[in-house]
Every structure is written in C-alpha cells, then in structure tokens.
C-alpha cells in the first residue's frame, strides 16, 4: 500500500442491507474504566496488572502520557502492567498530546496541576482541534481556587493548557466545581485530590445539579479499589479524608464497555429474530451507568436476558415502541436510542441531553442533520431531540464528525430493509425465506445502502467495531458487492485489487494465490502437476488462510514461497486442470463476505463472480509487463533476462487465452483499463471513479 492510500484507507465504508444478527459478540473494555484505571495505576504506589484493558486511541494517549511522566509500562500477553509514581513526580517538565480524549485531558490536567503546585514543574497539555473547543474552564476555576497556576495557551477556558509550580495550595476551604456541564470535572478533582490529601482532608462542593451521576459512581468505585474512600453527602459534597493515599490493588479487571454494548443491544432488538444475540463482557453487576441503557431498550421493545457478565438480546415488540425518556443518566448510550427511533411506531423524545453538545462533536446537531438524511423527522432543542421514523428511507452518506459514536450509530441504519417505511429509491433484493417477527417477508424487499464517512473514527473506543458487526450480521449474498479485476499475468491485478480493497474497506481475494498454493502443496507432497485427480483433491482440502497480507498454508507463512517463479509456472499448469478449478470454486465464493469483496484473477468476472457489480479487465503491453517483472526480480537480487521474460509472458498469455477451461478473456461488460502508461494510484483512481458512478452517494466525502 502506498503512503497516500494508507492515509486515506478507507475514507468511507458502504454497508449493504443487513437482514439479521445472531451469534456472540465479545465487548472491548470500557473506555471510562480503562482510562481511570490507567491513571490511578500511574499515580499509585506499586505495580498494577490491568486485564482486558481497552486498546483504542483514547487509552493509547493515556498510556503514552504515563510513559512520558516516567511510569514503567510493560505488556504481558493480554494484560498491561503499570508501575506507578507513588504520588512523586519523576519528570518535572513534559508536553503531553492527548488527542480527543476527554477522559485523559481532564483528570491529567487536575493531577498534574496539583503535582506541579506541590513538587514544582511545568506541563503542557494539548489535543486535536476539537479538544481545543471542548470547555474545561470550570475545572480550571476550581483548581485555581485551590492555588494552582494554570495558563490557557489559546483561549480562556479551553485547552491547550500550561500547568506550573511550585505554588502555595490553600487549605481548609471547600473546592467548588460546577456539576452541570460535564461530570468529568468532578471526576478529575476526585482522582487528583488524594495526591494532596495525605495531611489535610479535602472537600469538594458541587454547584448546580450534577449530571451523568453514574460516571461519578464509576470514579468512586475505582478510587475504593485503589485504597481511597470518599465520603459522599448526596451528590453535593464529597470529602477525601486526611491520610488518603493511592495503593495499587495488584490485579484489576476492566469490564466490557456498556456504551459499546448499546449498539449490539439495539441490533438485537431490531434484527435478532431467530436466536438471541449474545453480548459478553457486561451484565448484572456492571459498575457502568450506561448498563441502564438496557431499561430504555426494553421500554422500546427489546427482549433482554441479563446474566452475570453477559446479555442475550432478541427482538421483542416490532416495530419498536416510541418512548419519551430523560436520558441524563445514560448520555452516551442515549445516542443509540435515537437510532432505534428510526424503527419505532411513533416519535421518540430524548430529553436532558445538553451534555451532547460538548462531546466529541455537538452531538445533538450532528444527530439531527444525519438522521434527516435518511428521511427521519427530527426536532432539536438546546437539550433534547425528537426523532420520528422515515416514511420513506433514503440512501444516505453519513458524516461522522470524528465522533466514534456517530459512526457506530450510523451502522444501525443498515437494517432499514426491516423497517416499516419503504425506501424511496430502493435497490430491491431477494430474501430467501427470511423470517422476521414470525412473518415471512415478501420475496423481494426494498432497502437503501448506507455510507459511513471516515469509519476509522471508531478507533477511539472500538477499533474493530465494523468487523465485529459484520461477524454477527446476516445479509443476502447477492447484495454483498463484488468488484472484479481480471487480466493477464503481470498486469498488476494483485496490486490494484489490494489497493482497491483497502480504499473501500472490502475483503480481498487474490485468486492467483490459491492456484499458487495448490501448486506449492503439490510440489511438497511430490504429486505430479498433471495428476488431475490428486491435485484436485489437494485443492479441495487446501489449508490456506490469509492473515492481513500474509498467506498461511497449514499455519506456515508461505507468502514469499508463493511468489517463486517455479511455483508460478507450476500454478499455470494446475490452473488448466478443470477438476482443480472446480475444487477451488467454493473456496473463492466463500470470500464474498460483508461488507464487500475485491477479487482479482484470470476469471473472476467471467466465471467465478458473473454477477459482480463492477468488472475491470486490466491489461498492459507484454513489453511493459516484462519490464515490471524484470525490475521486481532485479530488486530481489535475482538475475533476469528481459527478452526471455517477455517470451515467457507471451507464452503464458497464449496458454491462458487458449486453454479450454476458463480461458483468459475480457468479460463482455468489463471496463477495459490499459495501465501501460498509468501509475498505480492513477489506475486506482480510475476504478474508484467507475465505482462511484454506480453508487447513489457520489465520490467520497460529500454528503448525499
Ligand atoms: O496471478 P498469478 O500469477 O498469481 O496466478 C498464478 C497462476 O494461476 C497463473 O498462471 C494464472 C492462474 N490463475 C488462474 O488461472 N485463474 C485465476 N483466477 C487466478 C490465477
């Protein structure tokens, strides 16, 4: 992959119509718990082994910050060990970049402000542009009232920040903090104050109605695990007793993320019509407030069975029931309710969600704008949103605003074939006797595709969200798009196919590798390449697997072995055997999986995927192809003769074109692409243009 395409891959992800869900999902670790545990481990005396930690953008910035501050960080198998600072700074000057992680910025700002004040130091905390728009003034005011020196480096009340010391901290007076903008300010103070409570008790008083109380409960529960007991009077007054000191609990487990569970609970409520969807990692006894999303989902009709550490979800009422709900206790998961509202029997009203406006993006505005694209009727207010389901669904390209939850939410619209409102300009697909809610659907069911822009933003909390979704989602095979690249040997099909797959977020089938692997297996087993029956038997059982860009044969990495000239030559022989081609057919068809496939080879469009949405026939002159191969061999240190290579290519072309089975030829409807004079990027762009012209979305980032 070129650097350019790595940076761009993929700019969007198109979701074909999803018709059902079943199976088991294992949730990633909770973001809120992960980042709190990391910081507490970093501040504690002793070594903490953290199990099931979330691996995501937000936890990565926290880990990097702890490392910069001098904490020892080691990974052991699936767990991570942090040796804490025991409340003593070992690094007194640092610049920390915290991305868009509010759960890192707020508590680190508080902790470092206090440590700099008491031990001296200078720390600068910054993030991405959006982080510099997220208010932190109330926390800064609280810390300044205590005596900390904090400079806002850009605009007052917003990061980036400079924290300096030593300064004289005040004793005695309670620290006041506003509780009605973000509960993270209180969390930050609660986590930081034990650093200066060894000798004096510290009291925090909350001004205004405290929002998102469940997050404060997580904070208090975790402080307990690290040896600090906070006395709480209602939600207004919190006291950290004198002699509070952090002590590592040794081992600590991170629960699965309850907010992440909401997408699968919703998917189960919408589309688990046969067996329940099992969601592992959160259940009864979860300390995360968002677990109460279960109650809201039940009110909308979800059928949910709770176990100690798992949930079983299936469709209950259908359509879902519209609700009116105060969502203050589940601010993050409530976004998922707005998506469920698309499948409800009336208008859903979510209230008391003003905090949405200061999250990763202004989530009320974002949600309203994007839901309207599907045809939903949306009313937004300062602290509420109302969503009525579309009467006619429309294909939509969804902006995600660098907000992981917008992207995960958007995916739930891909079940629109199951909704009551018929899509307006629908692609129609067949359902093979799918059952929904006990009724057999019509043989044909309209649906619209959904495009999610910048899908990688899910990396903030759930990097493999889409592949997990696709692993439990069912789609009609015919609606899973296939794009084929056929063409002669050494035309660059593999490179083009691979780049296209990356740019579209699709799977990639390098069918030549299957023939090469068959040839290699035959070679190793001492089977004559002309022994059709035995080679075909080998092909049928081929223990070939692809892991990222590596090919594994029986577990052995054979990526390089497959590229050997001798193997290529043998592959050309075995590929001419009808029984071998038949044996490999099923294997090739099995690559057609959600969300889509780019398949390259001699006969992908003509034989294997005759219904491919786009067929490309890639050619280059024999002279160009010989030159490319020559360069390739020379760069590998293999001596080669240009004219011999060209003769060989022409002989192979003739063999491939004239063989009786699946001869190489351009499928009649294929787009011809001669790349003799084109760079790889130019070829990729050309095919993406053809592809875009076939979609209802346009080329990439522009809204529909
Ligand atoms: O594309 P390649 O060089 O990796 O292919 C190896 C051999 O397999 C080549 O001789 C053509 C043959 N092949 C085929 O017949 N049909 C395919 N779909 C892919 C490759």
Short mmCIF file of N, CA and C in Angstrom, two decimals, residues 113 116 148-149 153 159 162 256 282 290 328 412 438 444 450 488 522 555 564 567 578 612 668 698:
data_model
loop_
_atom_site.label_atom_id
_atom_site.label_comp_id
_atom_site.label_asym_id
_atom_site.label_seq_id
_atom_site.Cartn_x
_atom_site.Cartn_y
_atom_site.Cartn_z
N UNK A 113 -1.66 19.56 37.65
CA UNK A 113 -1.71 20.89 38.25
C UNK A 113 -1.34 20.79 39.73
N UNK A 116 2.42 19.68 40.12
CA UNK A 116 3.33 20.81 39.84
C UNK A 116 3.29 21.82 40.98
N UNK A 148 -3.62 26.56 42.26
CA UNK A 148 -2.80 26.05 41.14
C UNK A 148 -2.58 27.16 40.12
N UNK A 149 -1.43 27.08 39.41
CA UNK A 149 -1.14 28.04 38.36
C UNK A 149 -1.41 27.38 37.01
N UNK A 153 -3.41 28.41 26.88
CA UNK A 153 -2.45 28.89 25.88
C UNK A 153 -3.11 29.42 24.63
N UNK A 159 -8.37 24.03 26.45
CA UNK A 159 -7.00 23.59 26.18
C UNK A 159 -6.52 24.28 24.91
N UNK A 162 -1.11 25.20 30.19
CA UNK A 162 0.20 25.04 30.83
C UNK A 162 -0.03 25.04 32.35
N UNK A 256 -16.33 -5.08 30.18
CA UNK A 256 -16.65 -4.72 28.79
C UNK A 256 -17.39 -3.39 28.78
N UNK A 282 -20.43 -7.55 29.74
CA UNK A 282 -21.18 -6.65 30.62
C UNK A 282 -22.48 -7.33 30.99
N UNK A 290 -24.01 3.25 31.87
CA UNK A 290 -24.66 3.00 30.59
C UNK A 290 -25.31 1.62 30.52
N UNK A 328 -30.49 11.74 31.09
CA UNK A 328 -29.35 12.30 31.80
C UNK A 328 -28.43 11.22 32.36
N UNK A 412 -26.38 1.25 12.37
CA UNK A 412 -27.68 0.64 12.69
C UNK A 412 -28.74 0.96 11.65
N UNK A 438 -41.84 -13.53 13.09
CA UNK A 438 -42.84 -14.55 12.87
C UNK A 438 -43.53 -14.45 11.50
N UNK A 444 -39.28 -10.15 -2.30
CA UNK A 444 -38.37 -9.04 -2.59
C UNK A 444 -38.61 -7.96 -1.55
N UNK A 450 -26.18 2.33 3.06
CA UNK A 450 -25.76 3.37 4.00
C UNK A 450 -24.25 3.56 3.84
N UNK A 488 -4.32 -10.40 -17.78
CA UNK A 488 -3.21 -11.33 -17.99
C UNK A 488 -2.17 -11.28 -16.87
N UNK A 522 1.26 -29.30 -4.01
CA UNK A 522 1.52 -30.47 -4.85
C UNK A 522 3.01 -30.76 -4.92
N UNK A 555 -0.70 -23.17 8.49
CA UNK A 555 -0.10 -22.40 9.59
C UNK A 555 1.26 -21.81 9.23
N UNK A 564 7.59 -17.47 -5.83
CA UNK A 564 8.74 -18.04 -6.55
C UNK A 564 8.34 -18.36 -7.99
N UNK A 567 7.04 -21.89 -8.70
CA UNK A 567 5.67 -22.12 -8.21
C UNK A 567 4.67 -21.48 -9.18
N UNK A 578 -9.44 -28.78 -15.23
CA UNK A 578 -10.83 -28.47 -14.87
C UNK A 578 -11.19 -28.88 -13.44
N UNK A 612 -20.82 -9.85 -10.57
CA UNK A 612 -20.07 -8.75 -9.92
C UNK A 612 -20.62 -7.40 -10.36
N UNK A 668 -17.74 -9.48 -21.32
CA UNK A 668 -18.29 -8.51 -22.29
C UNK A 668 -18.59 -7.17 -21.63
N UNK A 698 -22.11 9.50 -4.71
CA UNK A 698 -21.05 10.40 -5.17
C UNK A 698 -19.71 9.83 -4.75
#
